[in-house]
Amino acid sequence: MVCTIFKNIFSKQPYYVSVADALKRIEGGNSKDIVSEIRATLDKEKANKIKFNLPSVCFSGKFGADRKDEQLVEHSGFIVLDFDDVYELREKQTEIISHDFIYSCWVSPSGKGLKALVKIADGSKHREHFQALQEVFPEIDKSGINVSRVCYESYDPEIYINEKAAIFNKIKKTEKIATYEKTNDEDKIFKNLLKWLSNKNEAFVTGERNNFIFKLACACCKFGISETSANYMINSEFVSNSDFTKTEADRAIRSAYKANANAFGSASFDKEVLVDKVTRKEIKVDSIIENTDDRTKDVIYGIDVKEQALSLYDNGYAKVYGIGVQEIDERFKPKRGEVTLLTGIGNYGKSSFKKWYQAMRMVMYGEKFGTFSPEDNPPEEYYHDFVEIILGCDCTPSNPHRPSKQTYEYVYDYVCKHIFYVYPKDVSPTPEYVMEIFLELIVKEKVDGCDIDPFNQMANNYGKFAGRDKYLEWVLTLFSRFAQINNVFFWIIAHPKSMEKDNSGNYKCPDVFDINDGAMWNNKMDNILVYHRPFGQTDPSNPTAEFHSKKIRRQKTVGKKGFGLFEMVFKTRRFFFNGLDALQKVLNDNNINFSNDIKPQPQAKQNNWLPFKDDSGEEINF
């Protein structure tokens, strides 16, 4: 069972390895860094360019330098299947591997799809086996019918492999129709399509014009006419001589090409009959817009997520974990993939609250956090703050009862394993650059959460966009997508605008609409929290603090809107709830005493699959 691997999609040097070794490379992460970069890149075009650097695998056998079907030397007995745009990856994987003939299944490089390997009975009937598999999985990418189908190497430590998988024996017999002379002239093809539609009683008449243009554009796409050419010919033929607008035509053409992207070039004429190139069967006019194999892109159909819905029925919502403090947890528990806004009056302690909250999760769950917080510069003071929170006291010489230097150093080292301070020195801290640093921390340090404190300290280029609100819409969408793709907690700290004092001389609790462009923040954020000290102006030493959850998108799991009271005990650097030191309780419950050595957590065993050798004994160092 030998397959072919190339260093990248442009390479002409084939290497031959066993299918088992090719799957080990995916599990072991030979291309982990490149795949991680692809999954974190929001620009689809840029992600595709990065993907070209990945090793390329032809799982179906041994091929020559050009990876063409006719260059197949020996079939491996495998077919690779592509499942694109999968909403819930692991649930879909479970569905796929429920079939006993699935040899392997893993997440694609984009992180949005799945690949599956099937062992077939007869490699010489690759296409017939594939068409039979299409009846089992109608949603698979049709390009898998080609024996030379290239599969970019991915990374999935949870790859499914079943060496005892059953052999897929089914084949689908297809009708054989004699070959014929093809035409590649787009203008001639277009005229033939017009004649074909006319013969089918389809016409460009009032009330049916949008539908006609859509059908014609679908046919153009399936016949391999470029969208640009189709647009020009359709507009020239119909728009210039009617009151049907170019905008209407462009919209119909664009929609048709989008809906049939995977069917581009799949049809041809045979004696004035439009037929499918693969099945050689006639394509009916009505069926040309049904698009049964390729459903509307970017639409998630109910049937696609039925299993997830049934899981909700059986098991309820996936649990998210708080910090064991009822006053906070009832109102907010962080959920991976969501963006949370924390706001509050400047210099009232919202950043201190954020650090305390992260320290709680650090101790409880071992979570790690990366932060862009230039207002906390110099960085040694930022790390020092966490040490004081964990030790619960002032750790400078002004405290004669401070812990020993050995204890301080031990806790400092503990903090350094969980907290990472981002501070660009030579590069402007644009949102894109900060995201790059966060991504590197996610990959290298396995951080669980990222935060920007505060938002206005980034190099925000409002002038690049048509208004501040447009910039904000773009950047908040960027953060949201980043959090979702990388499955991390993401917090943004933002200051309210200038606020008025009430009759007592104190500031009222701010709201999201007290932030510049508050409506956009309210729309884009998953959660909006407020930290407030009601007596912060008239009595700065008053420890009373308020926690408000102003917006919670997923109230069934994350929390409910509301507020709670607690105290900031300055001497301990911690927050108390009903007189209880929540962090000290966590330390006590877990028998953690930082005066003693902290036991190191066991490191996960790393699989080292390198170096690989092809069947001639030559090492493959990529």
XYZ file of C-alpha atoms in Angstrom:
622
model
C 0.000 0.000 0.000
C 2.311 2.696 -1.341
C 1.351 6.308 -2.038
C 3.208 9.295 -3.489
C 4.336 12.394 -1.596
C 5.847 15.612 -2.963
C 7.636 18.303 -0.941
C 5.035 20.832 -2.125
C 2.496 21.263 -4.907
C 5.154 22.631 -7.286
C 7.688 19.854 -6.756
C 8.367 17.387 -9.563
C 10.266 14.948 -7.332
C 7.999 12.107 -6.162
C 8.761 10.077 -3.041
C 7.058 6.782 -2.327
C 5.981 5.931 1.213
C 3.502 3.574 2.786
C 0.008 4.884 3.456
C 0.625 4.133 7.145
C 3.676 6.433 7.201
C 1.756 9.186 5.406
C -0.917 9.022 8.114
C 1.728 9.037 10.864
C 3.062 12.300 9.452
C -0.416 13.821 9.861
C -0.726 12.540 13.423
C 2.820 13.482 14.395
C 2.609 17.029 13.067
C 5.346 17.153 10.435
C 3.532 20.144 8.923
C 2.056 21.454 12.174
C 3.521 24.979 11.943
C 2.324 25.602 8.385
C -1.119 24.141 9.100
C -1.478 26.291 12.228
C -0.620 29.379 10.180
C -3.224 28.461 7.559
C -5.933 27.961 10.179
C -5.185 31.337 11.749
C -5.108 33.295 8.484
C -8.379 35.115 7.880
C -7.637 36.046 4.264
C -8.707 33.022 2.195
C -6.447 33.922 -0.725
C -3.428 34.261 1.575
C -4.282 30.966 3.288
C -4.380 29.212 -0.098
C -0.934 30.581 -0.961
C 0.450 29.281 2.329
C -1.160 25.911 1.611
C 0.965 25.573 -1.531
C 3.990 25.052 0.760
C 2.511 21.926 2.322
C 3.662 18.469 1.244
C 1.238 17.061 -1.336
C 0.094 13.453 -1.130
C -1.462 11.239 -3.806
C -2.980 8.533 -1.629
C -4.256 6.447 -4.545
C -0.868 5.135 -5.635
C 2.535 5.639 -7.221
C 2.714 8.474 -9.766
C 5.322 10.156 -11.928
C 6.540 13.729 -11.691
C 3.409 15.351 -13.174
C 0.789 13.648 -10.975
C -1.503 12.841 -13.884
C -4.034 10.007 -14.003
C -2.226 8.456 -16.949
C 1.036 8.422 -14.942
C -0.331 5.969 -12.377
C 2.234 3.205 -11.944
C 0.493 1.189 -9.250
C -2.808 1.799 -7.444
C -2.600 1.745 -3.638
C -6.131 0.458 -3.195
C -7.260 3.686 -1.510
C -9.581 6.570 -2.390
C -9.437 9.879 -0.522
C -12.714 11.724 0.170
C -13.079 15.464 0.850
C -15.798 16.857 3.113
C -15.737 20.660 2.840
C -17.274 23.362 5.047
C -18.051 21.083 7.990
C -19.846 22.896 10.819
C -18.955 20.583 13.728
C -15.825 18.654 12.840
C -15.684 15.943 15.492
C -19.404 15.203 15.292
C -19.148 14.834 11.519
C -16.057 12.668 11.948
C -18.004 10.379 14.275
C -20.718 10.081 11.630
C -18.198 9.266 8.893
C -16.266 6.633 10.855
C -19.490 4.853 11.781
C -19.107 3.205 8.352
C -16.924 0.122 8.734
C -15.084 0.758 5.455
C -13.490 4.033 6.638
C -9.765 3.367 7.037
C -8.830 6.844 8.314
C -10.376 10.274 8.898
C -8.717 13.574 9.844
C -9.182 17.360 9.859
C -8.136 19.199 6.697
C -5.395 21.898 6.677
C -8.009 24.674 6.683
C -9.555 23.334 9.882
C -12.967 23.604 8.216
C -13.243 20.207 6.558
C -12.424 16.525 6.846
C -10.526 13.993 4.759
C -11.280 10.279 4.763
C -9.520 7.247 3.304
C -11.437 4.253 1.970
C -9.839 0.960 0.991
C -11.436 -0.254 -2.232
C -11.662 -3.701 -3.779
C -10.311 -2.919 -7.249
C -7.995 -0.012 -8.027
C -8.695 -0.364 -11.751
C -12.305 0.611 -10.991
C -11.384 3.738 -9.030
C -14.031 5.922 -10.694
C -16.799 3.336 -10.327
C -15.969 2.885 -6.632
C -15.982 6.657 -6.148
C -19.402 7.032 -7.767
C -20.731 4.335 -5.441
C -19.259 6.252 -2.496
C -21.077 9.372 -3.717
C -24.338 7.546 -3.070
C -23.231 7.012 0.542
C -21.793 10.528 0.960
C -23.544 12.872 -1.529
C -21.688 15.872 -0.090
C -18.125 14.777 -0.927
C -16.023 16.850 -3.319
C -16.438 15.414 -6.818
C -12.745 15.884 -7.646
C -12.019 12.695 -5.712
C -13.093 10.771 -8.795
C -9.653 11.512 -10.261
C -7.134 8.851 -9.330
C -4.361 11.498 -9.191
C -6.280 13.625 -6.665
C -3.775 15.618 -4.552
C -4.316 15.892 -0.811
C -2.394 18.577 1.115
C -0.748 17.183 4.243
C -2.588 18.241 7.395
C -2.083 18.024 11.156
C -4.529 16.208 13.417
C -3.290 14.503 16.605
C -6.778 12.970 16.927
C -6.710 11.336 13.495
C -8.838 8.191 13.251
C -7.054 5.111 11.886
C -8.629 1.653 11.590
C -6.230 -0.835 10.045
C -8.961 -3.494 10.217
C -11.428 -1.466 8.171
C -13.626 -3.392 5.762
C -12.962 -3.232 2.027
C -15.468 -1.173 0.045
C -16.726 -3.500 -2.696
C -19.553 -1.514 -4.288
C -19.190 -0.006 -7.736
C -21.562 2.041 -9.859
C -21.931 1.085 -13.473
C -22.109 4.020 -15.884
C -23.498 4.281 -19.370
C -20.881 4.306 -22.138
C -21.483 6.839 -24.903
C -19.303 7.287 -27.957
C -16.797 10.116 -27.965
C -17.339 13.163 -30.123
C -15.547 16.283 -31.272
C -15.461 18.998 -28.642
C -15.692 22.751 -29.147
C -13.722 25.170 -26.980
C -14.821 28.440 -28.559
C -16.708 30.330 -25.806
C -18.767 32.410 -28.227
C -19.907 29.298 -30.110
C -20.665 27.520 -26.837
C -22.714 30.494 -25.664
C -24.789 30.504 -28.862
C -25.371 26.766 -28.495
C -26.571 27.319 -24.929
C -29.012 30.010 -26.084
C -30.327 27.645 -28.746
C -30.567 24.836 -26.178
C -32.604 26.980 -23.776
C -34.849 28.172 -26.597
C -35.536 24.595 -27.644
C -36.543 23.893 -24.033
C -39.104 26.740 -24.182
C -37.046 28.972 -21.895
C -37.197 32.672 -22.772
C -36.046 36.075 -21.554
C -39.507 37.523 -20.837
C -40.864 39.882 -18.189
C -41.424 38.054 -14.921
C -38.917 35.314 -15.804
C -35.847 37.358 -16.684
C -33.914 36.824 -13.439
C -34.669 33.110 -13.561
C -33.627 32.877 -17.215
C -30.329 34.696 -16.636
C -29.612 32.488 -13.622
C -30.252 29.293 -15.640
C -28.149 30.559 -18.535
C -25.277 31.507 -16.197
C -25.494 28.099 -14.477
C -25.176 26.433 -17.874
C -22.239 28.683 -18.813
C -20.460 27.756 -15.587
C -21.070 24.039 -16.028
C -19.783 24.302 -19.593
C -16.541 25.923 -18.429
C -17.106 29.471 -19.688
C -15.285 31.924 -17.420
C -17.495 34.162 -15.292
C -15.975 37.269 -16.910
C -16.805 36.034 -20.412
C -20.291 34.936 -19.390
C -20.963 38.313 -17.816
C -19.894 40.162 -20.956
C -21.881 37.961 -23.356
C -25.054 37.909 -21.231
C -25.026 41.672 -20.714
C -24.359 42.279 -24.408
C -27.143 39.928 -25.467
C -29.889 40.952 -23.054
C -29.200 44.069 -20.983
C -28.354 46.578 -23.704
C -31.656 45.948 -25.497
C -34.073 45.950 -22.537
C -34.976 47.689 -19.295
C -33.397 44.798 -17.381
C -30.526 46.410 -15.459
C -26.889 45.383 -15.439
C -27.000 45.258 -11.634
C -29.765 42.644 -11.778
C -27.896 40.611 -14.372
C -24.584 40.795 -12.502
C -26.247 39.622 -9.308
C -27.867 36.618 -11.017
C -24.626 35.677 -12.803
C -22.541 35.986 -9.644
C -25.021 33.866 -7.690
C -25.100 31.187 -10.405
C -21.308 30.864 -10.531
C -21.075 30.746 -6.754
C -23.707 28.003 -6.555
C -21.989 25.923 -9.245
C -18.343 26.514 -8.339
C -17.681 22.797 -7.860
C -19.414 21.932 -11.146
C -17.358 24.283 -13.344
C -16.573 22.622 -16.674
C -18.556 19.490 -15.825
C -20.890 19.578 -18.858
C -20.540 19.424 -22.629
C -22.652 19.154 -25.792
C -23.290 15.866 -27.526
C -25.385 16.259 -30.683
C -27.034 19.422 -29.335
C -27.819 17.699 -26.036
C -26.253 19.046 -22.840
C -24.718 16.093 -20.960
C -22.686 15.515 -17.818
C -19.067 14.779 -18.733
C -18.794 11.953 -16.199
C -22.132 10.156 -16.434
C -22.760 11.186 -20.079
C -26.440 11.596 -19.177
C -28.560 14.492 -20.383
C -28.846 17.521 -18.103
C -32.425 18.767 -17.862
C -33.138 22.495 -17.695
C -34.853 22.271 -14.314
C -32.085 20.133 -12.857
C -29.432 22.652 -13.806
C -30.501 24.888 -10.912
C -31.279 22.126 -8.430
C -27.571 21.532 -7.878
C -28.182 18.406 -5.831
C -24.503 17.594 -5.404
C -23.401 21.121 -4.513
C -25.733 22.856 -2.112
C -25.719 26.607 -1.700
C -22.363 27.724 -0.359
C -22.222 29.265 3.121
C -25.661 27.880 4.035
C -25.734 25.400 6.909
C -28.718 23.123 6.403
C -30.611 21.706 9.339
C -29.828 18.143 8.321
C -26.099 18.930 8.557
C -26.356 19.636 12.280
C -29.086 17.170 13.198
C -26.676 14.990 15.179
C -25.533 18.008 17.194
C -29.151 18.929 17.886
C -29.849 15.379 19.054
C -26.803 15.647 21.302
C -28.371 18.742 22.874
C -31.540 16.733 23.430
C -29.632 13.838 25.001
C -26.861 15.633 26.881
C -27.747 19.311 27.088
C -25.370 22.162 26.309
C -21.596 21.744 26.483
C -20.452 22.842 29.905
C -18.313 25.914 30.437
C -16.398 26.343 33.671
C -16.326 29.296 36.002
C -14.120 30.026 39.000
C -16.318 28.647 41.762
C -17.550 32.082 42.856
C -21.329 32.210 42.646
C -21.511 36.001 42.438
C -19.418 35.890 39.254
C -20.252 32.491 37.737
C -24.007 33.065 37.684
C -23.412 36.115 35.525
C -20.428 35.085 33.440
C -18.242 32.096 32.641
C -15.813 32.407 29.718
C -16.383 30.298 26.626
C -13.644 29.512 24.131
C -14.112 31.163 20.772
C -15.977 34.145 22.206
C -14.878 37.766 22.524
C -15.597 39.526 25.820
C -15.486 43.270 26.445
C -14.548 44.486 29.935
C -15.078 48.176 30.574
C -15.103 50.518 33.550
C -13.957 53.933 34.781
C -10.245 54.546 34.235
C -7.936 53.830 37.187
C -10.705 52.082 39.138
C -9.099 48.649 38.946
C -10.650 46.801 36.009
C -7.201 45.594 34.914
C -6.540 44.399 38.471
C -9.825 42.493 38.330
C -8.788 40.934 35.010
C -5.426 39.840 36.455
C -7.106 38.373 39.546
C -9.574 36.477 37.343
C -6.740 35.084 35.221
C -4.803 34.119 38.361
C -7.855 32.179 39.562
C -8.030 30.225 36.303
C -4.268 29.784 36.248
C -4.356 28.061 39.632
C -7.615 26.146 39.053
C -7.091 24.928 35.483
C -3.455 25.636 34.627
C -4.562 28.032 31.888
C -2.112 30.346 30.129
C -2.692 33.895 28.889
C -1.043 36.271 26.448
C -1.686 39.989 26.923
C -1.014 43.170 25.002
C -1.017 45.692 27.843
C 1.334 48.628 27.173
C -0.134 50.630 30.064
C 1.347 47.987 32.396
C 4.859 48.672 31.145
C 7.523 47.946 32.437
C 6.884 44.215 32.058
C 8.601 43.220 35.314
C 5.879 45.102 37.199
C 3.203 43.246 35.249
C 4.638 39.865 36.246
C 5.203 41.178 39.778
C 1.484 42.019 40.053
C 0.566 38.379 39.449
C 3.061 37.205 42.065
C 1.512 39.533 44.653
C -2.014 38.372 43.752
C -1.073 34.717 44.164
C 0.866 35.316 47.396
C -1.826 37.715 48.632
C 0.414 40.507 49.877
C 2.823 43.327 49.124
C 6.129 41.750 48.113
C 8.302 44.863 48.311
C 10.524 45.940 51.248
C 7.667 48.126 52.568
C 6.101 44.905 53.869
C 8.290 43.549 56.699
C 6.272 40.301 56.656
C 6.619 39.579 52.971
C 7.434 36.003 51.872
C 11.026 34.901 51.492
C 12.937 35.674 48.324
C 13.016 31.953 47.565
C 9.214 31.794 47.740
C 8.871 34.946 45.638
C 11.206 33.559 42.995
C 9.382 30.241 42.920
C 6.010 31.904 42.374
C 7.532 34.266 39.817
C 8.780 31.264 37.825
C 5.310 29.713 38.140
C 3.713 32.892 36.768
C 6.207 33.001 33.892
C 4.952 29.623 32.694
C 1.389 30.925 32.446
C 1.561 34.645 31.603
C 3.139 36.186 28.477
C 3.511 39.951 28.073
C 3.330 41.270 24.498
C 5.177 44.547 23.956
C 6.327 45.347 20.390
C 9.451 47.503 20.557
C 10.345 48.066 16.927
C 7.048 47.426 15.133
C 3.834 49.435 15.259
C 1.296 47.435 17.321
C -1.383 47.178 14.648
C -4.212 44.692 15.256
C -2.754 42.423 12.574
C 0.686 42.399 14.208
C -0.715 41.788 17.687
C -2.701 38.852 16.238
C 0.505 37.449 14.737
C 2.195 37.504 18.148
C -0.856 35.947 19.799
C -0.868 33.193 17.174
C 2.790 32.445 17.833
C 2.010 32.180 21.558
C -0.891 29.838 20.813
C 1.342 27.595 18.721
C 4.519 27.709 20.818
C 3.255 28.225 24.370
C -0.263 26.753 24.059
C -1.918 29.826 25.575
C -5.630 29.500 26.359
C -6.587 33.165 26.259
C -5.527 36.508 24.816
C -6.415 40.032 25.875
C -5.880 43.587 24.677
C -5.665 46.085 27.536
C -6.709 48.664 26.520
C -8.073 48.788 22.984
C -6.986 52.377 22.320
C -3.298 51.529 22.842
C -3.131 49.623 19.570
C -2.088 51.416 16.386
C -5.661 51.784 15.132
C -5.671 53.193 11.595
C -9.143 54.731 11.446
C -8.220 56.787 8.382
C -7.794 53.659 6.289
C -11.541 53.048 6.454
C -14.582 55.131 5.536
C -15.302 56.181 9.104
C -14.491 55.052 12.619
C -17.480 52.703 12.748
C -16.319 50.885 9.594
C -12.875 50.362 11.093
C -14.382 49.104 14.328
C -16.626 46.686 12.451
C -13.579 45.302 10.629
C -11.272 44.960 13.618
C -13.869 43.435 15.966
C -14.782 40.915 13.276
C -11.053 40.160 12.962
C -10.804 39.445 16.694
C -13.960 37.327 16.679
C -12.745 35.204 13.788
C -9.337 34.810 15.443
C -10.939 33.593 18.681
C -13.155 31.115 16.841
C -10.434 29.684 14.617
C -7.957 29.251 17.474
C -10.555 28.275 20.096
C -9.243 30.680 22.740
C -10.739 33.084 25.265
C -10.416 36.643 23.962
C -10.881 39.750 26.120
C -10.765 43.407 25.156
C -10.538 46.148 27.776
C -11.925 49.509 26.671
C -12.406 52.814 28.497
C -15.711 54.714 28.477
C -15.907 58.286 27.214
C -15.912 61.210 29.641
C -18.719 60.667 32.127
C -20.702 62.914 34.418
C -20.819 62.557 38.194
C -24.069 62.106 40.087
C -25.228 64.266 43.000
C -23.023 62.333 45.423
C -19.890 63.238 43.482
C -19.366 59.687 42.183
C -19.604 58.323 38.680
C -22.555 56.170 37.746
C -21.816 52.687 36.509
C -20.868 52.998 32.827
C -22.673 51.186 30.041
C -21.469 49.899 26.684
C -23.009 52.958 25.039
C -20.655 55.141 27.087
C -17.820 53.813 24.896
C -17.129 55.507 21.579
C -19.272 53.781 18.915
C -21.010 51.801 21.640
C -23.659 50.468 19.264
C -20.989 48.671 17.225
C -19.392 47.232 20.374
C -22.804 46.062 21.529
C -23.421 44.381 18.198
C -20.049 42.657 17.799
C -19.204 41.503 21.320
C -20.346 38.112 22.616
C -20.225 39.316 26.215
C -20.016 42.764 27.805
C -18.834 43.109 31.412
C -18.418 46.168 33.623
C -16.218 46.524 36.700
C -17.252 49.491 38.840
C -16.474 51.073 42.208
C -19.533 53.120 43.237
C -17.611 55.223 45.782
C -14.381 55.502 43.819
C -14.369 59.299 43.723
C -15.599 60.336 47.173
C -13.969 57.502 49.145
C -11.092 55.896 47.200
C -10.268 53.553 50.103
C -13.789 52.076 50.101
C -13.386 48.443 48.966
C -16.918 48.057 47.542
C -16.920 46.889 43.932
C -19.601 45.866 41.446
C -19.553 43.282 38.672
C -22.117 43.803 35.902
C -22.861 41.485 33.002
C -24.525 43.825 30.517
C -24.674 41.419 27.580
C -24.363 37.631 27.486
C -24.911 36.126 24.061
C -25.339 32.509 25.192
C -27.346 32.804 28.369
C -28.079 29.067 28.525
C -24.429 28.291 29.213
C -22.325 31.401 29.831
C -24.453 33.305 32.350
C -27.290 35.751 32.910
C -27.429 39.523 32.781
C -27.208 41.107 36.223
C -24.777 42.431 38.827
C -23.174 41.449 42.104
C -21.337 43.168 44.960
C -17.932 42.220 46.368
C -14.834 43.852 47.848
C -11.354 44.665 46.668
C -9.095 44.124 49.674
C -6.102 46.222 48.678
C -3.753 44.724 51.249
C -4.130 41.237 49.747
C -4.393 42.308 46.082
C -7.435 40.031 45.952
C -11.227 40.180 45.780
C -13.443 38.949 48.619
C -17.027 37.712 48.324
C -19.175 37.831 51.459
C -15.957 38.079 53.447
C -14.394 35.033 51.748
C -11.025 35.209 49.970
C -11.903 33.193 46.851
C -8.325 32.681 45.659
C -7.113 31.527 49.071
C -9.980 29.027 49.176
C -8.864 27.602 45.827
C -5.280 27.309 47.077
C -6.419 25.613 50.281
C -8.813 23.250 48.491
C -5.995 22.150 46.195
C -3.403 21.909 49.002
C -1.169 24.453 47.274
C 1.418 26.117 49.484
C 3.854 28.227 47.534
C 6.310 28.190 50.401
C 7.051 24.635 49.289
C 8.222 23.436 45.929
C 5.555 23.434 43.242
C 5.331 20.033 41.706
C 5.865 20.303 37.953
C 2.995 19.094 35.811
C 3.809 16.000 33.732
C 4.589 16.834 30.138
C 2.646 15.128 27.377
C 4.658 12.503 25.565
C 5.732 13.746 22.159
C 5.631 11.364 19.233
C 8.654 11.661 17.004
C 7.859 10.175 13.640
C 10.912 11.527 11.830
C 12.877 10.731 9.838
C 10.727 8.999 7.225
C 12.208 6.990 4.421
C 10.652 6.187 1.091
C 10.605 2.668 -0.292
C 14.100 3.157 -1.731
C 15.520 4.072 1.688
C 15.933 7.806 0.986
C 15.082 10.100 3.912
C 12.172 12.520 3.514
C 13.045 15.601 5.551
C 9.855 17.629 5.290
